Short mmCIF file of C-alpha atoms in Angstrom, two decimals:
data_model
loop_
_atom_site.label_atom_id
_atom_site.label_comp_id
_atom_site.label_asym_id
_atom_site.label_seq_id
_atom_site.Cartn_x
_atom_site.Cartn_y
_atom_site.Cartn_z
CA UNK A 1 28.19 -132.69 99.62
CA UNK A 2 31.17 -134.88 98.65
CA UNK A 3 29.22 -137.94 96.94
CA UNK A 4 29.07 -137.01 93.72
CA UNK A 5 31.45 -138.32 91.67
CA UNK A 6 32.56 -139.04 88.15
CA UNK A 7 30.17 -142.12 86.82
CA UNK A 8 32.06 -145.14 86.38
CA UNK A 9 31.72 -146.43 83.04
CA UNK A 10 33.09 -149.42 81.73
CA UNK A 11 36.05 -148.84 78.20
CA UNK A 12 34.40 -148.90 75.14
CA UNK A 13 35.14 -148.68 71.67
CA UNK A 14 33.09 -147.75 68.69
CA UNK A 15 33.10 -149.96 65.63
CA UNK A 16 36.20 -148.27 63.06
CA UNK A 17 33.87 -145.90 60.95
CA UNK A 18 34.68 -146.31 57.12
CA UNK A 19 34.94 -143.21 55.38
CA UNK A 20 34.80 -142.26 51.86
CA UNK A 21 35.31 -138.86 50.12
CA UNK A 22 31.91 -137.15 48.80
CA UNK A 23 31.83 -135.33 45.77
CA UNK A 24 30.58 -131.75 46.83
CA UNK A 25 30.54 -132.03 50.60
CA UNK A 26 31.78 -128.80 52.36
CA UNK A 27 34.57 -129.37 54.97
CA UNK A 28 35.97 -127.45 58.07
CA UNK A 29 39.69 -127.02 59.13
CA UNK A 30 41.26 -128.70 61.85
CA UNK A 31 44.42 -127.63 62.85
CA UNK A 32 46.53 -130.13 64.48
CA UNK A 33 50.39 -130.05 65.68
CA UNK A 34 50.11 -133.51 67.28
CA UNK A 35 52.61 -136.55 66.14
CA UNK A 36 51.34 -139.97 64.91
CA UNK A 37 49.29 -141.04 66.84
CA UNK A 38 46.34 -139.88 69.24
CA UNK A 39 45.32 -140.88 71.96
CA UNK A 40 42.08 -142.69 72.79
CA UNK A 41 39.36 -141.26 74.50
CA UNK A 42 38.51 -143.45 77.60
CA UNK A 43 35.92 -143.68 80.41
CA UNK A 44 36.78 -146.23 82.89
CA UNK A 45 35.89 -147.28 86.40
CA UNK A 46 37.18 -144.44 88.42
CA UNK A 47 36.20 -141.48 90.59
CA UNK A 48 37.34 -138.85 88.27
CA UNK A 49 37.60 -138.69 84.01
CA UNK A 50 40.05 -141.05 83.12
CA UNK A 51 43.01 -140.61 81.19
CA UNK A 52 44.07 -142.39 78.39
CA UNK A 53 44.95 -145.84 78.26
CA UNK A 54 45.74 -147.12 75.11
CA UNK A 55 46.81 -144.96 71.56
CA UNK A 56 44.49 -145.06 68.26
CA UNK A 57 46.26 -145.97 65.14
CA UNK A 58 44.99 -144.28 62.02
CA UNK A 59 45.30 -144.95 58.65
CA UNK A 60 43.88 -143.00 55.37
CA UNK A 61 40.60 -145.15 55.79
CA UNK A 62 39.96 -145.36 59.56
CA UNK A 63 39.86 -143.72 62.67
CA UNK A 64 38.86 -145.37 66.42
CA UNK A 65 37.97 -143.87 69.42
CA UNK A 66 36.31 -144.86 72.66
CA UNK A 67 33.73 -142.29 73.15
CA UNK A 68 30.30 -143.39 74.48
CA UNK A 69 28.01 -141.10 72.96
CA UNK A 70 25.54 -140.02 75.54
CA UNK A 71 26.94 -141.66 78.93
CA UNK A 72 26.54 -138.86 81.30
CA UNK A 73 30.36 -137.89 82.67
CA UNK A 74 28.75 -137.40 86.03
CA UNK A 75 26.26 -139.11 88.33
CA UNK A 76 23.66 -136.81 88.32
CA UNK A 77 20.66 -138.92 90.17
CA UNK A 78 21.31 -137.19 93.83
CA UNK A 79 22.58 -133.79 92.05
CA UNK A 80 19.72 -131.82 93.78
CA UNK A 81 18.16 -132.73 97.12
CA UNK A 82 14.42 -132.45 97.49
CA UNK A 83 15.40 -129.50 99.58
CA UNK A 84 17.30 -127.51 96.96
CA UNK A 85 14.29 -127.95 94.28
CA UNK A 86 11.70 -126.34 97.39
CA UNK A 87 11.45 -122.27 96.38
CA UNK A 88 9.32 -121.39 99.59
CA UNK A 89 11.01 -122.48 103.55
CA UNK A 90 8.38 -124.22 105.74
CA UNK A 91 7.94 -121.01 108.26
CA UNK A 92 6.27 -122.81 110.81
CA UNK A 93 9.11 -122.76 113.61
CA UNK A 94 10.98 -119.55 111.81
CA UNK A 95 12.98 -117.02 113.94
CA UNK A 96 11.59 -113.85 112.61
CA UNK A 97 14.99 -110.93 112.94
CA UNK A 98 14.95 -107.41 111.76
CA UNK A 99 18.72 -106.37 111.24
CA UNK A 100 20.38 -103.44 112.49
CA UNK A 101 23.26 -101.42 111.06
CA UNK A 102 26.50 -101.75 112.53
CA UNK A 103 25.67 -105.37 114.43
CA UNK A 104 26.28 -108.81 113.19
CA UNK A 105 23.58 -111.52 113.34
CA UNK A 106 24.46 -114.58 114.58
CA UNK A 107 22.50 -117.49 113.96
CA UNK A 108 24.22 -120.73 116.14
CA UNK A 109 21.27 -123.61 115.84
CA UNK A 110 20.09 -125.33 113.19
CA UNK A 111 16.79 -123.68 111.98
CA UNK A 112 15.06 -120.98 109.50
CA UNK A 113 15.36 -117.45 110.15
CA UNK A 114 13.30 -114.62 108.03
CA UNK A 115 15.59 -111.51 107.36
CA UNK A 116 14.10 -107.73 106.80
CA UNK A 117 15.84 -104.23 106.91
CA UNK A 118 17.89 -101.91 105.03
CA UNK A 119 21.38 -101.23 106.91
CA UNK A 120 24.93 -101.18 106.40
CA UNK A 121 28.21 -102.96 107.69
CA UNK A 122 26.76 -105.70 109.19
CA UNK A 123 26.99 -109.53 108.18
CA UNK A 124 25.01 -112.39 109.20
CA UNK A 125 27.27 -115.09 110.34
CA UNK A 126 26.30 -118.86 110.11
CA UNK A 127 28.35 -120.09 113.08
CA UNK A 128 26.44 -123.71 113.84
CA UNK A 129 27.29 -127.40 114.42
CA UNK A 130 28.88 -128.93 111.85
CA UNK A 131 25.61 -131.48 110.80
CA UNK A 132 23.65 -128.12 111.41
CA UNK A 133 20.93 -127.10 107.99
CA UNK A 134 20.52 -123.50 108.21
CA UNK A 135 17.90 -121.91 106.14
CA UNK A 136 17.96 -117.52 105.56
CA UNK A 137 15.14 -116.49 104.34
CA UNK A 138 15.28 -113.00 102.40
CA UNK A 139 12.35 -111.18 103.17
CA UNK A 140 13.25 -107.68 101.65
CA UNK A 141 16.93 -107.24 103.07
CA UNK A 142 19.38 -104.64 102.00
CA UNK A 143 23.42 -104.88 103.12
CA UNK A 144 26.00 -102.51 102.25
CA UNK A 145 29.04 -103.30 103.60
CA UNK A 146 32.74 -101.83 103.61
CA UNK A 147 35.23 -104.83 104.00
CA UNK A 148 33.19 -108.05 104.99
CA UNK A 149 30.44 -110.43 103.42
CA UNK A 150 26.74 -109.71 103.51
CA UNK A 151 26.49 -113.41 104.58
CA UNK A 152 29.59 -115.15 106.13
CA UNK A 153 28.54 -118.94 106.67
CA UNK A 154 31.42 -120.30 108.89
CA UNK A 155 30.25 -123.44 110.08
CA UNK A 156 27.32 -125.93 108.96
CA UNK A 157 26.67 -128.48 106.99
CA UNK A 158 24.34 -127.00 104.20
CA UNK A 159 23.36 -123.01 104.38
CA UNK A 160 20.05 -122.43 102.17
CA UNK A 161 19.61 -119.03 100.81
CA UNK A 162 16.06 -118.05 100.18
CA UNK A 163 14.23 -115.42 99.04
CA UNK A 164 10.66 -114.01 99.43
CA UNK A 165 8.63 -112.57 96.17
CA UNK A 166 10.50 -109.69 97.50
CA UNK A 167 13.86 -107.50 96.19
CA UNK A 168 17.11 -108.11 97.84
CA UNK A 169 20.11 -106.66 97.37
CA UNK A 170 23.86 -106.88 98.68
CA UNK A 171 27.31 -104.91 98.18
CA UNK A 172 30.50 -104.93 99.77
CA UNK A 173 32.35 -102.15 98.55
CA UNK A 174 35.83 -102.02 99.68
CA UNK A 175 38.52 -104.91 100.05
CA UNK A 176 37.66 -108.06 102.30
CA UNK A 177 38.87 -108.38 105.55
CA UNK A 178 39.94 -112.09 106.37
CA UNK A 179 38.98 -114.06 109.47
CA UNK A 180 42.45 -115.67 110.56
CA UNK A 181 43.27 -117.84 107.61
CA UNK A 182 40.58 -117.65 106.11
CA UNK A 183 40.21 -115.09 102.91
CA UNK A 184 36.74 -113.88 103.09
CA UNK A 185 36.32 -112.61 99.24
CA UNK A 186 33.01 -112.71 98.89
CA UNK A 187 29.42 -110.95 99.19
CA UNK A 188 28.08 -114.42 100.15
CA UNK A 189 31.48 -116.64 101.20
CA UNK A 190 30.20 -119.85 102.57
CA UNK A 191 32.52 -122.69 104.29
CA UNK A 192 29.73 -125.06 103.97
CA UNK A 193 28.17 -126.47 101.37
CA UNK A 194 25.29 -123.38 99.88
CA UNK A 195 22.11 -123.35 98.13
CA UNK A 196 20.24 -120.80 96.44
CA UNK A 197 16.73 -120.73 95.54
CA UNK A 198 13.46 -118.35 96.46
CA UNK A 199 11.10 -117.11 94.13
CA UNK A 200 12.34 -113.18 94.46
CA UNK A 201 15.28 -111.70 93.16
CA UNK A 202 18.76 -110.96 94.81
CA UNK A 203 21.46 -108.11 93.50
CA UNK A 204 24.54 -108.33 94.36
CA UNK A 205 27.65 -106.15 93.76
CA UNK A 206 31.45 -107.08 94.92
CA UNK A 207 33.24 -103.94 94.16
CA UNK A 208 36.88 -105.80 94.76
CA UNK A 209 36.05 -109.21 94.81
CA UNK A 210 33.74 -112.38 94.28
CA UNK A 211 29.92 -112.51 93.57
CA UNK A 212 29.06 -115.70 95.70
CA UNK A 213 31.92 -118.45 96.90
CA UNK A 214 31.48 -121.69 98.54
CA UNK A 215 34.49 -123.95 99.96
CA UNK A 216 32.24 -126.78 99.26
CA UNK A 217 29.21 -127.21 96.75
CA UNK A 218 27.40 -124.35 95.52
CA UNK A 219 23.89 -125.19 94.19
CA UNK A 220 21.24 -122.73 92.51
CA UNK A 221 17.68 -123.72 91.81
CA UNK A 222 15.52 -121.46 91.56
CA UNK A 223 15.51 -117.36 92.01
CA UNK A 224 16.58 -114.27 90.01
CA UNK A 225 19.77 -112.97 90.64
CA UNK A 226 22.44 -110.28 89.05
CA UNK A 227 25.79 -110.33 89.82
CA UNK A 228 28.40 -107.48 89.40
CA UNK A 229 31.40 -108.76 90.63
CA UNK A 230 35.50 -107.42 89.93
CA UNK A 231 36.37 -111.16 90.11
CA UNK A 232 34.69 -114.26 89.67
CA UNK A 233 30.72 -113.76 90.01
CA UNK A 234 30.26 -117.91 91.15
CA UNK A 235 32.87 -119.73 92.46
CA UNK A 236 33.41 -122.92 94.22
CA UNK A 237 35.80 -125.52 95.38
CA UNK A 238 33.64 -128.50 95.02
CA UNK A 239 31.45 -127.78 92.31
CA UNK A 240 29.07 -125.37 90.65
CA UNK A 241 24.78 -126.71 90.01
CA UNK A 242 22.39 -125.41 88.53
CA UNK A 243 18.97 -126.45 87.44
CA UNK A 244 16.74 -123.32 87.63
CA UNK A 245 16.69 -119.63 88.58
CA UNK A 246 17.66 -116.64 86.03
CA UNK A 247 21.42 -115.38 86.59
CA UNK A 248 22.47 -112.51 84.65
CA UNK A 249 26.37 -111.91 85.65
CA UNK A 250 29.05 -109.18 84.70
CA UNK A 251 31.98 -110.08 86.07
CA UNK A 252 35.80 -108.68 86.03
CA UNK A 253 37.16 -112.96 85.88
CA UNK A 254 34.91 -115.90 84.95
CA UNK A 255 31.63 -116.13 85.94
CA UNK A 256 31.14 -119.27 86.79
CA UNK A 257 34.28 -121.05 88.09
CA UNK A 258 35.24 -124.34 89.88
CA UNK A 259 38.38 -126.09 90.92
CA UNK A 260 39.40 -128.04 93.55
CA UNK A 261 43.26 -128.35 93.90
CA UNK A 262 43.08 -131.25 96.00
CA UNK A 263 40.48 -133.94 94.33
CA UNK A 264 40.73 -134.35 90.98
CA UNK A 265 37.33 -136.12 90.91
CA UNK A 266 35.83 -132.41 92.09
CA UNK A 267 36.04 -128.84 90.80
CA UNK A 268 33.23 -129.33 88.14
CA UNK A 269 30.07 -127.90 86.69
CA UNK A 270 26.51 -129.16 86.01
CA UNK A 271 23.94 -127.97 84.16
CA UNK A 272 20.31 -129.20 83.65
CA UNK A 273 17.92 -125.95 83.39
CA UNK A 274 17.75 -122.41 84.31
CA UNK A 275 19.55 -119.21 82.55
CA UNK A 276 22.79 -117.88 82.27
CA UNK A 277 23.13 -114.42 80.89
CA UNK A 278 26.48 -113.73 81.39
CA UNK A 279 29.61 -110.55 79.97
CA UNK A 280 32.92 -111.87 81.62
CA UNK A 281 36.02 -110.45 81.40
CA UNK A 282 37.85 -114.18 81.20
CA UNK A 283 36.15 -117.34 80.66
CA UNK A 284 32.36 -118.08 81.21
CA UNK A 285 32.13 -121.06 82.44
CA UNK A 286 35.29 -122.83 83.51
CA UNK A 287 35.24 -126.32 85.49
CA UNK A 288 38.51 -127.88 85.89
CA UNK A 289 37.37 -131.46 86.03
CA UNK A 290 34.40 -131.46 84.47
CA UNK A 291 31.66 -129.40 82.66
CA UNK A 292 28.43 -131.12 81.79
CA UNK A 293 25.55 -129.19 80.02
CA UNK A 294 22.08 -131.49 79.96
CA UNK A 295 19.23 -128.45 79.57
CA UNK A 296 18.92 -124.90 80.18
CA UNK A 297 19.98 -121.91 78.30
CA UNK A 298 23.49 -120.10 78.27
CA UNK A 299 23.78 -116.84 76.85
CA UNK A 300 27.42 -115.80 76.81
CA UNK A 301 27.80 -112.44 75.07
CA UNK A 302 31.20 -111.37 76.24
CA UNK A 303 34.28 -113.25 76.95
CA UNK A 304 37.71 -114.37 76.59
CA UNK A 305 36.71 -118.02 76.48
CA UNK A 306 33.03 -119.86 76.37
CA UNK A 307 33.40 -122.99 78.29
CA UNK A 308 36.37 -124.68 79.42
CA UNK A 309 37.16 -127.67 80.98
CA UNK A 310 39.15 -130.98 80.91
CA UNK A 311 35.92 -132.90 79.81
CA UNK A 312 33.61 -130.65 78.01
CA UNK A 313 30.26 -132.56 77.71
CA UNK A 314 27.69 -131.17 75.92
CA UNK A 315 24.04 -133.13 75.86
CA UNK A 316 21.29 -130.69 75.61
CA UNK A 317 20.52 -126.90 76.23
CA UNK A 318 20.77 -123.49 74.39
CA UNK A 319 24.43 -121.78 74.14
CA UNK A 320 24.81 -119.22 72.70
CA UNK A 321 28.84 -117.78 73.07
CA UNK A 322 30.81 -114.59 71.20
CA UNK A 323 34.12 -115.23 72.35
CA UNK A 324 37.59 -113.03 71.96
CA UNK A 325 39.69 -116.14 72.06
CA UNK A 326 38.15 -119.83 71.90
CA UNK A 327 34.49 -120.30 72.42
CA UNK A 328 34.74 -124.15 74.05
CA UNK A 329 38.21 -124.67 74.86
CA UNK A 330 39.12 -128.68 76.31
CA UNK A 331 42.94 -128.48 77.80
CA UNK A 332 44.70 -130.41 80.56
CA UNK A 333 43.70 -129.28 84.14
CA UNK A 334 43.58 -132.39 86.09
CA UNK A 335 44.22 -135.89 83.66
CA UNK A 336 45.05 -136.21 80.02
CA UNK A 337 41.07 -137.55 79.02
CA UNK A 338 40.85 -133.90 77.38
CA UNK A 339 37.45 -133.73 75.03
CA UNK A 340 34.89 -131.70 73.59
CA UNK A 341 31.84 -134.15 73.44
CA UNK A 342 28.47 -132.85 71.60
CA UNK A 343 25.51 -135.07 72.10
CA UNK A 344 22.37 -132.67 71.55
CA UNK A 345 21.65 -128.75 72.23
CA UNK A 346 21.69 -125.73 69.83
CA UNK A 347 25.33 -124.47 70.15
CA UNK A 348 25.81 -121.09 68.27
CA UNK A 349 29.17 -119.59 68.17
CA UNK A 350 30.62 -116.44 67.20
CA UNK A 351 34.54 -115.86 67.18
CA UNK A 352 36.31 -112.69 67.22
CA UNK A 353 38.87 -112.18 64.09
CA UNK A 354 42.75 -113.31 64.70
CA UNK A 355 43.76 -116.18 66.13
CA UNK A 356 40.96 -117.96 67.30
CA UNK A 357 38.89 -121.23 67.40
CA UNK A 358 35.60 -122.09 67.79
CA UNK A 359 35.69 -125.60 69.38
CA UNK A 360 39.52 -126.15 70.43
CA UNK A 361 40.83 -129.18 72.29
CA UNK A 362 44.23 -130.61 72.87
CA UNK A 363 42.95 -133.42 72.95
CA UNK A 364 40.15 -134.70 70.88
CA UNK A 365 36.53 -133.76 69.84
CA UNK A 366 33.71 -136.12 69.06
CA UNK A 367 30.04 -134.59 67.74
CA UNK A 368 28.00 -136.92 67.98
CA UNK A 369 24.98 -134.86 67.68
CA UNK A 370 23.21 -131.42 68.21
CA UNK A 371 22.45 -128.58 66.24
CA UNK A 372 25.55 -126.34 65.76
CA UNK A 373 26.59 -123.17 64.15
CA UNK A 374 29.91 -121.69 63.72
CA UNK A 375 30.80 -118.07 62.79
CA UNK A 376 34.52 -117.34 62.59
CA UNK A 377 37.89 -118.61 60.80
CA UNK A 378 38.77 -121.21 62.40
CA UNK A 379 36.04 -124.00 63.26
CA UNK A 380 37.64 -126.54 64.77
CA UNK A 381 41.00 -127.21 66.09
CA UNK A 382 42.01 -130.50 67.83
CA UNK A 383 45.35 -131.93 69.01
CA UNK A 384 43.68 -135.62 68.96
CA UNK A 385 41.05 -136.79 67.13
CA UNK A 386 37.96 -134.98 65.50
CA UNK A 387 35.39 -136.66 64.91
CA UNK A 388 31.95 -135.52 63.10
CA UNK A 389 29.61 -138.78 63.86
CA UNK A 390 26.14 -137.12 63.69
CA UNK A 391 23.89 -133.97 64.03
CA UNK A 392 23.50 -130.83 62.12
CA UNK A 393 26.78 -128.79 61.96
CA UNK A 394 27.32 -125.04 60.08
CA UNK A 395 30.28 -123.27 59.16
CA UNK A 396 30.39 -119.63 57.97
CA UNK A 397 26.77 -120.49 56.32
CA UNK A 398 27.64 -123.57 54.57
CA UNK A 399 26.49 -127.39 56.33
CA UNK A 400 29.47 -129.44 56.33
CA UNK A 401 29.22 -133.25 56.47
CA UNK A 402 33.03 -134.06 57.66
CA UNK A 403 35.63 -132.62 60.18
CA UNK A 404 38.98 -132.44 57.80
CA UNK A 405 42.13 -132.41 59.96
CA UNK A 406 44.46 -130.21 58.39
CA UNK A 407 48.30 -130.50 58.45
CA UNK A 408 50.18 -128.10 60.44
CA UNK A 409 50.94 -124.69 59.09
CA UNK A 410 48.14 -125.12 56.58
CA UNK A 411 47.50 -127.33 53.75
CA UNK A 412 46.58 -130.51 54.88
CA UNK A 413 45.23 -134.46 54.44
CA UNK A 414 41.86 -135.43 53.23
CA UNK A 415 39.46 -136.15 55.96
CA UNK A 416 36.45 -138.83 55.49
CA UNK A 417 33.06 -137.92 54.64
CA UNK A 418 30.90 -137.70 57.60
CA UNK A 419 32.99 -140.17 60.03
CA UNK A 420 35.10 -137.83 60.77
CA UNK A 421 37.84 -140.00 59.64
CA UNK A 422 41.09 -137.88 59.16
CA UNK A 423 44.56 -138.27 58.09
CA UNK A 424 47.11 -136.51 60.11
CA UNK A 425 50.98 -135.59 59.32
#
């Protein structure tokens, strides 16, 4: 699915927040190397985040900056199709196939097919028209394979991915074999666009490579699934969405990852329900474009960074993140509109020792609301703007009411009681 894009939004600008010290309120550092001025953040009529378009001028008194608190970064109305959100396949017309070791399964017509057996190197290939919806159905399945997917979905438009109340599991143990140009890499790889739902449970295991890939959009909604993966456990070109199912990941890279080199407007995540348990050995959850988290919970208990993104937007949910080196991390992938935007959740984070940040943007960071708590020794660190505008925010065990940007190499200039309002060198 290539319709969803980033909501158009028309350039705002909130009212310049006056800011006055407070006797007694706690503050927390922001480091910042930029120069004079920082840019604005901007939403605009476009098809992707939007960069910025005109510079902020700040004095010791006032700060302005165009974030819309609450106005959703993506359109989210056609996110899931009534499809995706159905857990059991209508069987009525299903192709019933018991697999066999050592023979592929092709399925060439547009239809639902119910999978049982327990063999090895064999994959079921998805080789149908192009405006073809295939439906597998996981009815108790095992697949061990050497060098090729489980499930290789070459052609279709959408490939569902089902399960039965049943237990499912897949492993490819050795190093993928590609099919002409393309690099299979994958226990699921899927050309098409790929949905995952059921009301079972699927185990997967990619000894040398990816957990699940799609080339296009790769959707979970419902489902249990664990992922042990040596690189990334979900990956995608399009974009990564989920809204229910339990997915506990351990993966050698990120586990969640999307980016699209060749549409700036793609390569994002979305997030409205289900549960991430997740030990990565790099980031978490990394969208290029865009990452937008409106429910659900995240558990991230190992990583080298939490989230990252270009547009971090943050609106509801339960993260929890112990990161090595920042635990939500905003930097340039695709456009200069880099922000950290906090509109609602519970946000716990807990940073390793050294040289690391809690909420770090080179660009700017807005909280606008949300229940957050920070555990580590450096807070918040933003190249922009920071911006504290609302909610409940903890530092080391102590509430703060303002974000104070500090100078470069330490020391520093006052920052405004609960605006946000900072001076900067």
């Amino acid at each position: 699915m290539k319709s969803n894009k980033m909501i158009k939004l028309s350039a705002m600008t909130l009212a310049a927040l006056l800011a006055v010290a407070v006797a007694g309120c706690s503050k927390a550092e922001v480091s910042s190397n930029s120069g004079d001025t920082a840019p604005a953040v901007t939403t605009q009529a476009s098809d992707k985040p939007a960069a910025s378009t005109s510079e902020t001028t700040e004095t010791d008194t006032t700060i302005t900056t165009a974030a819309t608190a609450g106005a959703s970064k993506l359109e989210t109305s056609d996110m899931f199709s009534d499809r995706d959100l159905e857990q059991t396949a209508d069987l009525t017309a299903a192709t019933q196939i018991k697999l066999t070791s050592d023979k592929d399964v092709t399925l060439d017509q547009e239809g639902v097919y119910v999978l049982s057996g327990e063999i090895r190197n064999a994959t079921v290939i998805v080789d149908a028209p192009e405006d073809a919806k295939v439906q597998i159905v996981l009815d108790g399945v095992s697949i061990t394979n050497e060098d090729s997917p489980a499930i290789y979905a070459k052609e279709a438009d959408k490939v569902f991915v089902t399960s039965t109340a049943s237990e499912n599991y897949m492993k490819v143990t050795g190093t993928y074999t590609a099919d002409g140009e393309t690099n299979l890499d994958a226990v699921i790889f899927s050309r098409a666009d790929l949905t995952m739902n059921g009301t079972g449970s699927l185990d997967i295991v990619s000894s040398q490579g990816n957990g699940i890939s799609s080339k296009d959009d790769l959707t979970v909604t419902g489902g249990e699934f664990s992922i042990h993966s040596a690189a990334d456990a979900l990956e995608a070109n399009d974009s990564i969405r989920i809204h229910d199912g339990t997915i506990t990941i351990d993966s050698g890279k990120d586990a969640l990852h999307s980016e699209n080199e060749d549409d700036a407007s793609l390569g994002y995540i979305y997030m409205d329900g289900g549960t991430l348990n997740i030990n990565a050995g790099d980031d978490g959850v990394r969208g290029n474009s865009i990452v937008q988290i409106d429910g659900g919970t995240i558990n991230i208990e190992t990583c080298q960074e939490g989230i990252e993104g270009n547009y971090i937007q943050l609106n509801d949910g339960q993260i929890t993140i112990n990161a090595q080196d920042d635990g939500i991390n905003a930097s340039q992938k695709v456009d200069s509109n880099v922000v950290i935007e906090v509109n609602g959740g519970t946000i716990d984070v807990s940073m390793a020792s050294g040289d690391t940040d809690a909420f770090d943007a080179n660009g700017n960071i807005v909280i606008n609301g949300g229940t957050i708590t920070v555990q580590g020794a450096s807070a918040f660190d933003a190249d922009g703007t920071a911006q504290l505008n609302g909610g409940d925010v903890t530092v080391n065990g102590e509430k703060i009411t303002e974000i104070t940007v500090s100078r470069g190499g330490g020391g520093g200039g006052r920052g405004g009681a609960g605006g946000g309002r900072g001076m900067r060198q």
